[in-house]
XYZ file of N, CA and C in Angstrom:
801
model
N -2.032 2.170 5.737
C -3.435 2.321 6.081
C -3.763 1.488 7.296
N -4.412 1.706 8.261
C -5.515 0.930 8.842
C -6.772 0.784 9.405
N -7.264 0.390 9.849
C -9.151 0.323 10.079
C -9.723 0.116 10.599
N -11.105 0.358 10.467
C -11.834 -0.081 11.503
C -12.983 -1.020 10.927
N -12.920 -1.655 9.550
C -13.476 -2.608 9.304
C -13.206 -2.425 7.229
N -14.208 -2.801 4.378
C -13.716 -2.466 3.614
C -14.244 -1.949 2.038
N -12.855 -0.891 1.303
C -13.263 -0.673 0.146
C -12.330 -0.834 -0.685
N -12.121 -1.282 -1.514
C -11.377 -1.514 -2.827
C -12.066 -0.904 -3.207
N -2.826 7.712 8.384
C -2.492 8.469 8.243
C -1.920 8.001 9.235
N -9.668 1.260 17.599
C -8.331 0.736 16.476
C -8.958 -0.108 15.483
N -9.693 -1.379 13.506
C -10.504 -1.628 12.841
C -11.974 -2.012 13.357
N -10.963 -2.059 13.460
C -9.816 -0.706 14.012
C -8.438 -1.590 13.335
N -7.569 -0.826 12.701
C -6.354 -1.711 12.012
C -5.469 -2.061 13.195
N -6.086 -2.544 14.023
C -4.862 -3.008 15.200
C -3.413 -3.221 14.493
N -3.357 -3.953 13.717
C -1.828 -3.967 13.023
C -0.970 -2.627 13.180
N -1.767 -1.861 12.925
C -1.534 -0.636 12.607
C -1.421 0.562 14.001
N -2.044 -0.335 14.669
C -1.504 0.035 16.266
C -2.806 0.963 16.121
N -3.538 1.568 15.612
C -4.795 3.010 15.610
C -5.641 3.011 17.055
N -5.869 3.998 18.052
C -6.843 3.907 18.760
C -7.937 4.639 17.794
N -9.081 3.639 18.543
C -10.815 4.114 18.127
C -11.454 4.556 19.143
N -11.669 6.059 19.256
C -12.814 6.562 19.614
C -13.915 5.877 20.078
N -14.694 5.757 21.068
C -15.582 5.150 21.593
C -16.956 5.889 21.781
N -16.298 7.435 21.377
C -18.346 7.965 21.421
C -18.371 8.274 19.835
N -19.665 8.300 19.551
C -20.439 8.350 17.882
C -21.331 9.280 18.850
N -21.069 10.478 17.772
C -21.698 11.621 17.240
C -22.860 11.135 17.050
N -24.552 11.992 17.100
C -25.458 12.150 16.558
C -25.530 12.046 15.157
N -26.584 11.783 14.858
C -27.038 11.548 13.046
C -27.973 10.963 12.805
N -28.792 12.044 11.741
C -29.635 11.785 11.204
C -29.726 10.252 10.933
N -28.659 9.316 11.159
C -28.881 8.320 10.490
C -28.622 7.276 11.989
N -28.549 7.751 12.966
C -28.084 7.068 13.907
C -27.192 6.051 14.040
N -26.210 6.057 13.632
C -24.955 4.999 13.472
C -24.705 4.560 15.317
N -24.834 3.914 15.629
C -24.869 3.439 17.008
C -23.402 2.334 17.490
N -22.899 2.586 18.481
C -21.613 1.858 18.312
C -21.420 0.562 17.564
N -22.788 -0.453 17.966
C -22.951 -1.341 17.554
C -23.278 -1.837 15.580
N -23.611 -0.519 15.740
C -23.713 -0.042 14.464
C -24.754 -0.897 13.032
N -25.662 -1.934 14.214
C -26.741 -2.686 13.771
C -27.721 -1.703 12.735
N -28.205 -0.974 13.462
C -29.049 -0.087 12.540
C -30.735 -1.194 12.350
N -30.625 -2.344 12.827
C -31.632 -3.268 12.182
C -32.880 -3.606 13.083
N -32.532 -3.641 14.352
C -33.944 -3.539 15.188
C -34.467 -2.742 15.166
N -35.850 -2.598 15.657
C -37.018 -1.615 15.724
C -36.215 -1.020 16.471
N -35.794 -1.352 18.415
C -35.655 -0.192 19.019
C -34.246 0.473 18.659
N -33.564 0.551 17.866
C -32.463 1.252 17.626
C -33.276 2.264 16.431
N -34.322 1.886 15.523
C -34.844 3.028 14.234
C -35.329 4.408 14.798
N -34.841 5.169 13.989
C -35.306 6.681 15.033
C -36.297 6.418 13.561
N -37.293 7.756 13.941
C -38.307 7.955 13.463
C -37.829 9.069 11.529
N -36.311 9.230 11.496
C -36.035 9.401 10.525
C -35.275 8.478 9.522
N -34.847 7.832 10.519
C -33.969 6.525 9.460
C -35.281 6.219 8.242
N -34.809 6.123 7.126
C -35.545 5.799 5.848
C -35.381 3.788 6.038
N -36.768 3.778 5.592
C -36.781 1.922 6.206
C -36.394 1.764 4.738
N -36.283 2.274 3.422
C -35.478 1.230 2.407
C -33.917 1.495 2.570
N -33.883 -0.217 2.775
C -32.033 -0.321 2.810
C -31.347 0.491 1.857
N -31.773 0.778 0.663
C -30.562 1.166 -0.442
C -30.463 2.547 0.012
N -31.458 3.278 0.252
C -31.464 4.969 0.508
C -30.815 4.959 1.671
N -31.248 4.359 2.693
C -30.084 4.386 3.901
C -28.711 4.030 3.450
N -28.629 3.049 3.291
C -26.619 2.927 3.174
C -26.435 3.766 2.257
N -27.137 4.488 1.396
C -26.171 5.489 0.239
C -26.332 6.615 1.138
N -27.024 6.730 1.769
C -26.566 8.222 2.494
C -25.962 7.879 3.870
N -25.653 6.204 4.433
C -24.850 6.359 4.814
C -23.458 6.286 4.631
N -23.218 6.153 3.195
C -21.856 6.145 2.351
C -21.214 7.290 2.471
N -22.543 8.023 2.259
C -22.000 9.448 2.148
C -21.511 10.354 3.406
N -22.379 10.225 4.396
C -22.016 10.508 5.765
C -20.697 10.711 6.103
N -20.273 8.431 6.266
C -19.076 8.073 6.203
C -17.837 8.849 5.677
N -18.192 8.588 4.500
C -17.209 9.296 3.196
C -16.801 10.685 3.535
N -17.899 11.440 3.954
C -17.758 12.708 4.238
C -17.045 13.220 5.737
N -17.077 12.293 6.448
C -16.550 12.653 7.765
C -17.399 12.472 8.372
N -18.628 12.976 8.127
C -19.628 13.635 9.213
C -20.216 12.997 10.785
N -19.530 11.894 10.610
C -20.463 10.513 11.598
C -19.287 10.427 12.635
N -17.785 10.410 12.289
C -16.354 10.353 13.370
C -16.179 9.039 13.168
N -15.669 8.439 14.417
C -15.205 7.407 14.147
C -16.613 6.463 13.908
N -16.243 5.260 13.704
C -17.470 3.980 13.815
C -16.683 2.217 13.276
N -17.085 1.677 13.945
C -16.451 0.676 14.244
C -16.721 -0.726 13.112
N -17.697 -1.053 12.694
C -18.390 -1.812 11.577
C -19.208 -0.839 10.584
N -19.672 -1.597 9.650
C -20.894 -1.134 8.778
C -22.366 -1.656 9.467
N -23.445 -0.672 9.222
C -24.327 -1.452 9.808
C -24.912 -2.784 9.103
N -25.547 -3.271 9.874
C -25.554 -4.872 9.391
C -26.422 -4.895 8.085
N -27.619 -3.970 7.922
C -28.729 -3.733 6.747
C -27.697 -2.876 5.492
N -26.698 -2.813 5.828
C -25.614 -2.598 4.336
C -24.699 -3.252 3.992
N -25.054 -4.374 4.441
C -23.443 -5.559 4.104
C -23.812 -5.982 2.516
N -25.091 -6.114 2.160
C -24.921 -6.098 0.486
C -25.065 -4.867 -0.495
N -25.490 -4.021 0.293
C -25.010 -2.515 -0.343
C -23.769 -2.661 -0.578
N -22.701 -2.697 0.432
C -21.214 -2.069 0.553
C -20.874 -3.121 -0.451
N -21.366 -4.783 -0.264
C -20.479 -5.892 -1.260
C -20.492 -5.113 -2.524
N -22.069 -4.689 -2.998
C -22.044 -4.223 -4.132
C -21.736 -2.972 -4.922
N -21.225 -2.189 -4.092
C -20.921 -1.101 -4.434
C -18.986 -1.438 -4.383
N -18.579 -2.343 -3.729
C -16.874 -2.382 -3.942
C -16.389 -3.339 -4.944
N -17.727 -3.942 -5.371
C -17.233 -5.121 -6.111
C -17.648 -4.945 -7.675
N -18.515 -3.606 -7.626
C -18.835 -3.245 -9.451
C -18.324 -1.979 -9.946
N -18.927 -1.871 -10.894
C -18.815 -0.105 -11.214
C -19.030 0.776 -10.958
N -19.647 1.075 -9.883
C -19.627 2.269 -8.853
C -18.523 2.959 -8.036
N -17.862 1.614 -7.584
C -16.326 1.849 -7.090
C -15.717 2.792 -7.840
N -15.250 1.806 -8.943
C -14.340 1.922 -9.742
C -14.305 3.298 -10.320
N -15.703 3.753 -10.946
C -15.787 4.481 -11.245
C -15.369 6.146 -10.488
N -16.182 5.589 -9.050
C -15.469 7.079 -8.016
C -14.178 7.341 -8.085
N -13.455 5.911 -7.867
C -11.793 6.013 -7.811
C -11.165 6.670 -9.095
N -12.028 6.456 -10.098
C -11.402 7.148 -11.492
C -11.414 8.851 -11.251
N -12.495 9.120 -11.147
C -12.637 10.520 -10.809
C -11.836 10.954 -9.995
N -11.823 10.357 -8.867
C -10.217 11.100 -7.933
C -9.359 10.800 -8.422
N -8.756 10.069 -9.239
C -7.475 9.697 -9.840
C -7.459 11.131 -10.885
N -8.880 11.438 -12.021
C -8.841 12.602 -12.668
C -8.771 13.480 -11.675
N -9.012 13.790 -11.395
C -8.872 15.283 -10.529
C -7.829 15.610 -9.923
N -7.064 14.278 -9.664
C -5.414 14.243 -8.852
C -4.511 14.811 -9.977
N -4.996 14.353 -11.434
C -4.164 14.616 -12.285
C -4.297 15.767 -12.678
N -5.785 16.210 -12.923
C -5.678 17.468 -13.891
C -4.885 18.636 -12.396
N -5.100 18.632 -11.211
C -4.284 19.573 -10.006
C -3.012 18.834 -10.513
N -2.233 18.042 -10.863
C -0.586 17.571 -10.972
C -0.161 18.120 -11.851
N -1.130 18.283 -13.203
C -0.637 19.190 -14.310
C -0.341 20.817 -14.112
N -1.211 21.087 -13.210
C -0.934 22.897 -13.213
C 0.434 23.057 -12.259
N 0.959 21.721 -11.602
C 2.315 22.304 -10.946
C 3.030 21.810 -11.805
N 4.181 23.287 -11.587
C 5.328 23.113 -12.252
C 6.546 22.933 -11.261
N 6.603 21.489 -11.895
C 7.884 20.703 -11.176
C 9.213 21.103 -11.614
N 9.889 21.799 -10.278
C 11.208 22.356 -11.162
C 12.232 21.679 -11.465
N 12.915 20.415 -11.088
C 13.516 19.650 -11.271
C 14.537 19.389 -10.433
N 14.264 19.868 -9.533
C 15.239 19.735 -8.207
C 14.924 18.128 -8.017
N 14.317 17.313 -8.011
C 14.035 16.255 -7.350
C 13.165 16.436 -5.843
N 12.640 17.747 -5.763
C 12.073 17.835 -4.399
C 10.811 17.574 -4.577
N 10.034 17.577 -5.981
C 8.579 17.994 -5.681
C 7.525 16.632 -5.524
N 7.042 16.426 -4.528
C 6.373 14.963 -3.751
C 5.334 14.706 -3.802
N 4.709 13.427 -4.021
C 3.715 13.402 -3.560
C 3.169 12.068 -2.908
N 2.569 12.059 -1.968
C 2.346 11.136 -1.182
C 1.219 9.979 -1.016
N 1.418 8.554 -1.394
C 0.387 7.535 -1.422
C 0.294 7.129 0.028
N -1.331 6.572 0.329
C -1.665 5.895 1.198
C -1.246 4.416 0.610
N -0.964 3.287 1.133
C -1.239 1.837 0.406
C -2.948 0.759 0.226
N -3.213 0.451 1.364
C -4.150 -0.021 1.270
C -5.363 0.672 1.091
N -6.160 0.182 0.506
C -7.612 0.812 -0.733
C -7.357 1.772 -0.634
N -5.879 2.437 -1.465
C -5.543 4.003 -2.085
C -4.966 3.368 -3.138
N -3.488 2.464 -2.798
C -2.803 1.754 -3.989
C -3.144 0.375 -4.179
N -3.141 -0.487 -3.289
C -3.760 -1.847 -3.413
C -5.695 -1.951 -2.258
N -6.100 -2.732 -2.984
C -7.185 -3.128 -2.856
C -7.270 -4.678 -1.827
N -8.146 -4.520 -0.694
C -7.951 -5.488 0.204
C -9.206 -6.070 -0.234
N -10.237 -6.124 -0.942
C -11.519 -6.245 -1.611
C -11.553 -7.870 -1.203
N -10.090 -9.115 -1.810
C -10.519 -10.105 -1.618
C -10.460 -10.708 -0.384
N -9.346 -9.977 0.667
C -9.422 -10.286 2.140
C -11.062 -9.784 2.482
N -11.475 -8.944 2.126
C -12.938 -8.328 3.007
C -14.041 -9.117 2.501
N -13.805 -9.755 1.564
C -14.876 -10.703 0.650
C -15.379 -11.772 1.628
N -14.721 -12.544 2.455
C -14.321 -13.550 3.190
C -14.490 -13.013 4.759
N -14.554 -11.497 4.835
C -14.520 -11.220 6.138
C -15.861 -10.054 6.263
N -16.836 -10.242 5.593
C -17.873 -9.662 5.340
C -18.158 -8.493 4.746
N -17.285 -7.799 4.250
C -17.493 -6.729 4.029
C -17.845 -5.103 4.936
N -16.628 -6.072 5.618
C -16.786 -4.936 6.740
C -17.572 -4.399 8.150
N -18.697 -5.976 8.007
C -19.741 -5.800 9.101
C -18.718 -6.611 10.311
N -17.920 -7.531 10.312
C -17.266 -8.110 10.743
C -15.878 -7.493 11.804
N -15.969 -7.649 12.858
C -14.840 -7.137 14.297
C -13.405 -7.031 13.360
N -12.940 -6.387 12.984
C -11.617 -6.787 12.298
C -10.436 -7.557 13.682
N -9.777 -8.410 12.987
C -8.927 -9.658 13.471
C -7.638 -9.201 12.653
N -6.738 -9.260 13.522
C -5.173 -8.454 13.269
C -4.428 -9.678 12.577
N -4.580 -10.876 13.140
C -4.316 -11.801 12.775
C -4.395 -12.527 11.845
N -5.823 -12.620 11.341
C -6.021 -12.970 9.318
C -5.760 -12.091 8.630
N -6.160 -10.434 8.966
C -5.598 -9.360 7.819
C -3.496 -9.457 7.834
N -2.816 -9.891 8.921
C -1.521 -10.097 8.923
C -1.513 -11.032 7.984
N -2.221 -12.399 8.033
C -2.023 -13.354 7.432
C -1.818 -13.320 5.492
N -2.909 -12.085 5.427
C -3.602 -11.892 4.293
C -2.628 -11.239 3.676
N -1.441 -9.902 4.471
C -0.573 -9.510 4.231
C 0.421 -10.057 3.432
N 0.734 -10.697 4.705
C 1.939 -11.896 3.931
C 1.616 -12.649 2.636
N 0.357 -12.692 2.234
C 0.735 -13.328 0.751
C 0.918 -12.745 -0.252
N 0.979 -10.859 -0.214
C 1.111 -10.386 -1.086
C 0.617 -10.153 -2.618
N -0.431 -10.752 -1.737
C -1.803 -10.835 -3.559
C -2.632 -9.745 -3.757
N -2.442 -8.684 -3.186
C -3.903 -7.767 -3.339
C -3.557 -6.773 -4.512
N -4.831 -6.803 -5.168
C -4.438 -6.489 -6.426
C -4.490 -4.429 -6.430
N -3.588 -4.237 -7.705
C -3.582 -2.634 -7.502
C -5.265 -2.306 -7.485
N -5.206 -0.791 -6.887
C -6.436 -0.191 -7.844
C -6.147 0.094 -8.886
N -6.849 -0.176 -10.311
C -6.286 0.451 -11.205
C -6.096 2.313 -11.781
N -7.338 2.377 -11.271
C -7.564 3.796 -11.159
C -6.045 4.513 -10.454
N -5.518 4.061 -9.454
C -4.290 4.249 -8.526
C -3.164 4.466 -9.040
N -3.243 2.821 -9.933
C -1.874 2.475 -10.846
C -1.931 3.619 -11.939
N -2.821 3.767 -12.792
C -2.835 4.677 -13.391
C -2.259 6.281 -13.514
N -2.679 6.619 -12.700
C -2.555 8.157 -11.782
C -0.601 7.742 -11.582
N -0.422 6.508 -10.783
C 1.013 6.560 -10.073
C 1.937 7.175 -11.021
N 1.165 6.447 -12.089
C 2.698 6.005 -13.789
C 2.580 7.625 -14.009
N 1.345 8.034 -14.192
C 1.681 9.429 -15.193
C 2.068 10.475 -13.923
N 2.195 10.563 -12.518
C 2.674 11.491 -11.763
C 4.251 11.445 -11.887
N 4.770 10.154 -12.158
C 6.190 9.578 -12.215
C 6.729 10.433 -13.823
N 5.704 9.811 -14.893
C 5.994 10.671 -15.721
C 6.381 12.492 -16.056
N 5.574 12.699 -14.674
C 5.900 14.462 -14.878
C 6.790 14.660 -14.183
N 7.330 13.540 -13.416
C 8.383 14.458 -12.498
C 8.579 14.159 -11.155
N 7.390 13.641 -10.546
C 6.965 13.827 -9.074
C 7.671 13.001 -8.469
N 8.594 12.826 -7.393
C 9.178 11.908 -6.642
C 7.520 11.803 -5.314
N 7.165 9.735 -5.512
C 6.825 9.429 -5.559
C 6.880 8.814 -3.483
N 6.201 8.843 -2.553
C 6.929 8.569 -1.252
C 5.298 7.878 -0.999
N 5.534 6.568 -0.317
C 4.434 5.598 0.277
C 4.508 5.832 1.688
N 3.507 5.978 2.236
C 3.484 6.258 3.699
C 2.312 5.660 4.326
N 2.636 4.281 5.023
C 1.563 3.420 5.071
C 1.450 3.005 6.608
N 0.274 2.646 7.362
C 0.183 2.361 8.681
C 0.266 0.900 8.937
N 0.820 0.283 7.644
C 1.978 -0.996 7.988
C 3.201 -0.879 8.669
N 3.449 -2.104 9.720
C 4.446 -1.951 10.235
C 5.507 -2.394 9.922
N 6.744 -2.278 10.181
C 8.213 -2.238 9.468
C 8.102 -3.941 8.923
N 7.765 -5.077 10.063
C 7.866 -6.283 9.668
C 7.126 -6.738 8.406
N 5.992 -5.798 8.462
C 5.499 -6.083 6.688
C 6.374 -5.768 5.637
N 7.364 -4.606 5.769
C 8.102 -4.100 4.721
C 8.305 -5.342 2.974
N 8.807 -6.836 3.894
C 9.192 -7.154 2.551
C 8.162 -7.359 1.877
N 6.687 -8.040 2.929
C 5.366 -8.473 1.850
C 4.756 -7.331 1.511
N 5.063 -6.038 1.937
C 4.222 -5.423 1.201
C 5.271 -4.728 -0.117
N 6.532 -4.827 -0.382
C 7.295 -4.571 -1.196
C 7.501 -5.165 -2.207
N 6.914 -6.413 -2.378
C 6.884 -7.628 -3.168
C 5.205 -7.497 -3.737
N 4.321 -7.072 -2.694
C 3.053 -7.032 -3.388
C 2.628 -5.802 -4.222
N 3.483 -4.700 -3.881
C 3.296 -3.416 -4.696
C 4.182 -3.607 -6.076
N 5.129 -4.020 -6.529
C 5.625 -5.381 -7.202
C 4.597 -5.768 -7.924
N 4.332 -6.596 -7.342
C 3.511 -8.076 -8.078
C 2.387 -6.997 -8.363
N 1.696 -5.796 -8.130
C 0.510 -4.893 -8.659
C 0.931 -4.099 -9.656
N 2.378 -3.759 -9.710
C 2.609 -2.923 -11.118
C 3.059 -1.812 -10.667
N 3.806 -1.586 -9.371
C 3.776 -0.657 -8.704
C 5.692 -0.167 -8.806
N 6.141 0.788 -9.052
C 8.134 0.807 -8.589
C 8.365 1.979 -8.669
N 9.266 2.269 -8.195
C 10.161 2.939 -8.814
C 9.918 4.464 -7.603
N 9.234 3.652 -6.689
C 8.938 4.962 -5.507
C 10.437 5.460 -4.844
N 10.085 6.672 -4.328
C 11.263 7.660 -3.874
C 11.780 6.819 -2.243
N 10.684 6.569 -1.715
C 10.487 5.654 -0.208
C 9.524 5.078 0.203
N 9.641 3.750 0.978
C 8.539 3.092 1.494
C 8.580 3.506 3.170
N 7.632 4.251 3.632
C 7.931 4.192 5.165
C 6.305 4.012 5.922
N 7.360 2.870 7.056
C 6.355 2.478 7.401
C 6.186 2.324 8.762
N 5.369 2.523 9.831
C 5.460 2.163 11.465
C 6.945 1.477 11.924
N 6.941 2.113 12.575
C 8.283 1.795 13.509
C 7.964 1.519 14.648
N 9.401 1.004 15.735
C 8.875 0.882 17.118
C 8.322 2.004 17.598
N 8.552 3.531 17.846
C 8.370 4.349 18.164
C 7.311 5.201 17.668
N 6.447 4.558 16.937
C 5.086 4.834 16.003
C 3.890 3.891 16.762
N 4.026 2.981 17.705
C 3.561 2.244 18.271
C 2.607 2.815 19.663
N 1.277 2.972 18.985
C -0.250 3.433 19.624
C -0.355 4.780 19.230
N 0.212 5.392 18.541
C 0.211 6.485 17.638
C -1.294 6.715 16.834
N -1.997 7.661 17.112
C -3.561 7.632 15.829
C -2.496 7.965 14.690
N -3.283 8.174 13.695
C -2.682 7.314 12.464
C -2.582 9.438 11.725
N -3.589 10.039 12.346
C -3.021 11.306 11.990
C -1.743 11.974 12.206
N -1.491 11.706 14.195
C -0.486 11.851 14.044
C 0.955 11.238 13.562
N 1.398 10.567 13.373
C 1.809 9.287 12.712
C 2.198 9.791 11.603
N 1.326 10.280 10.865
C 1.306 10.489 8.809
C 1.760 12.121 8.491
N 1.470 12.821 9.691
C 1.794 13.877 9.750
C 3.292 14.256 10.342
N 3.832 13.545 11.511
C 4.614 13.662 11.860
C 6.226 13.302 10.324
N 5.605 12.272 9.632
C 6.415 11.621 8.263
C 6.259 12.658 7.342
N 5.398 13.162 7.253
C 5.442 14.033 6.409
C 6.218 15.396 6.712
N 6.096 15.933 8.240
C 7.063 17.085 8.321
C 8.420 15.992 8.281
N 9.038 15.481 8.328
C 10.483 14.767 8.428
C 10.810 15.170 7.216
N 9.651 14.832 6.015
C 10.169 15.117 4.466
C 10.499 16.335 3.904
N 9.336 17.515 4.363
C 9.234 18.966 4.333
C 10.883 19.605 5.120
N 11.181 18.855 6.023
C 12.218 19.153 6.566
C 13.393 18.477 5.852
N 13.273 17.796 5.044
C 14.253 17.507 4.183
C 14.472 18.360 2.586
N 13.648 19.312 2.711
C 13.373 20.183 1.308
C 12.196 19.452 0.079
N 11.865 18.453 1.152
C 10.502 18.258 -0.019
C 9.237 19.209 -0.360
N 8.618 19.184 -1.078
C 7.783 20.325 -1.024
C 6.798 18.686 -1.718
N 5.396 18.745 -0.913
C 4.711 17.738 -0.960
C 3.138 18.533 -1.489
N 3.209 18.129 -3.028
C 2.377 19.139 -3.364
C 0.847 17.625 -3.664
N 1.061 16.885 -3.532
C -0.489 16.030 -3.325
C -0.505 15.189 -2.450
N -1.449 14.305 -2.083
C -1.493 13.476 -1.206
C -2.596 12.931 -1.420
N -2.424 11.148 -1.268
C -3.746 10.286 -1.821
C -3.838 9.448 -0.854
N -5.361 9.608 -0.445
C -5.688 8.167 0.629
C -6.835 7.952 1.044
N -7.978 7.440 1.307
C -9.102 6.273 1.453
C -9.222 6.962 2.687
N -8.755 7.323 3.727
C -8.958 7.934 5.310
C -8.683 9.492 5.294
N -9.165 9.950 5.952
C -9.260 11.539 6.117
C -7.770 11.240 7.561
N -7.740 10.418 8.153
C -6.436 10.634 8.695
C -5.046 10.505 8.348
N -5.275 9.967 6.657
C -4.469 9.642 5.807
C -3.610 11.754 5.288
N -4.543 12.042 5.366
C -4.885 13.825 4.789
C -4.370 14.665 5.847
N -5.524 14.504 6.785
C -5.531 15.799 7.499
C -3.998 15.471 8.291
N -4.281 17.098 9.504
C -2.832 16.810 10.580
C -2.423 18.237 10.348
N -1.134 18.000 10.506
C 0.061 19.310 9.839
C 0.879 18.279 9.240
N 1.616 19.256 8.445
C 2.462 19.000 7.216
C 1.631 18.778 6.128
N 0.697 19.073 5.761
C -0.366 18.717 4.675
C 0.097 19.180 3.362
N -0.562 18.395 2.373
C 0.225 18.577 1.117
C -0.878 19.831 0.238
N -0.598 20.146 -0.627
C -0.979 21.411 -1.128
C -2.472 21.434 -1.495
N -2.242 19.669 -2.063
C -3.840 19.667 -2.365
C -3.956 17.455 -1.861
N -4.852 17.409 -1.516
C -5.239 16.146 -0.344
C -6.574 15.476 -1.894
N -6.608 14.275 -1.602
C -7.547 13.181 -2.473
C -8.028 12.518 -1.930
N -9.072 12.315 -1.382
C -9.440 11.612 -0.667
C -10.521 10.574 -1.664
N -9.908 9.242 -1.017
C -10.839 8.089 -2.148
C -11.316 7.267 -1.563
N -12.708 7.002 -1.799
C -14.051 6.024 -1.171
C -13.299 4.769 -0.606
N -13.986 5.050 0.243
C -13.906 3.282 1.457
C -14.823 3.612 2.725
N -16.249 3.018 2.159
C -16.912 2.496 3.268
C -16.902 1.026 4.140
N -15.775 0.798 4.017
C -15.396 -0.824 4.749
C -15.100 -0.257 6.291
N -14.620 0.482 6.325
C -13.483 0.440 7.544
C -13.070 2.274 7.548
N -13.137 2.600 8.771
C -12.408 4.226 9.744
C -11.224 3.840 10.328
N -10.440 4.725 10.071
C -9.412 4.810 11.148
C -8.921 5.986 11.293
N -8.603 6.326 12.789
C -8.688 7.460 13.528
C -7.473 7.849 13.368
């Protein structure tokens, strides 16, 4: 994964090498590069002046695509977003895509070749960066390549459970299991040790940025890994991830999951 600022395919996840888009689309909600939203002269005459109705429909926006790239949260939702990643609202969305991943996993029939795939995002798809973003505002904050590296290396971020859940019983039916993350190779061991330490094994492959993946958008990137697999006789019948660049592209899997994170875009 990487970003452009968080929720438990540049933050832009600079780590992650991502370019960010520099024009924002129109909207009803005016998301502005700066993405303040809080002075008079930035309020259009439709922005709704209560904070909660604004950030939930700008959750939804987000969530939905509709806005493109954007670089922070605006500043009048930094305790919306705390509170919506840090209670039962989250959790709860992530359950529902985890159901829905499953009840589509049950109607395929896995023939037993060992080919039939399906594909995780890592960060806020399988692990949760919730306590790095706690500390780094929740996303209103420039993302810094350098503390989220830091944050890397300790290998503490805890699974989603909703995630973990879903992983065990796809493993159970059959599914060879492939991580495809916009970490780069030097993370390999901390993030192999932290999927580990979350409850996480027994995956088919970990792949992750290479030299030659380097300033790559993260669509093409996730797409390009994914035909490598298709071209190996995989047949990649789901795919789970927090970014629509995690999803979209070519090589797409039969059916795509896309799971809440208003922290952070990446292109």
């Amino acid at each position: 994964m990487m970003r452009s600022s968080w929720g438990f395919g540049q933050i832009v996840l600079l780590s992650l090498h991502v370019s960010l888009s520099t024009a924002f689309p129109d909207s009803i909600l005016q998301i502005l590069p700066e993405n303040s939203g809080s002075s008079p002269h930035h309020r259009h005459r439709k922005i709704p002046r209560d904070d909660n109705l604004y950030c939930d429909s700008w959750r939804f926006v987000v969530e939905a695509n509709d806005v493109g790239p954007w670089a922070r949260i605006p500043s009048r939702c930094v305790a919306f977003v705390q509170d919506y990643v840090t209670n039962d609202r989250y959790r709860a969305d992530s359950e529902a895509v985890a159901d829905a991943s499953l009840e589509f996993a049950k109607t395929v029939k896995v023939s037993g070749n060992g080919k039939d795939a399906w594909v995780f995002d890592i960060d806020e798809t399988l692990l949760s960066n919730v306590p790095y973003y706690a500390v780094h505002g929740f996303g209103s904050e420039t993302f810094d390549e350098n503390s989220f590296d830091e944050w890397v290396d300790l290998a503490e971020a805890p699974a989603l459970p909703a995630s973990l859940r879903l992983y065990k019983e796809l493993e159970q039916l059959g599914f060879k299991i492939f991580l495809l993350t916009g970490r780069t190779e030097f993370q390999r061991s901390a993030t192999s040790k932290n999927l580990d330490y979350a409850g996480y094994s027994n995956w088919e492959r970990l792949i992750l940025r290479g030299p030659s993946d380097h300033g790559k958008p993260a669509t093409v990137y996730k797409s390009e890994r994914r035909k490598e697999l298709e071209d190996e006789g995989y047949v990649i019948h789901g795919s789970s991830g927090d970014q629509w660049s995690d999803l979209n592209g070519f090589a797409v899997a039969k059916r795509s999951f896309k799971l809440p994170n208003p922290v952070y875009y990446i292109a």
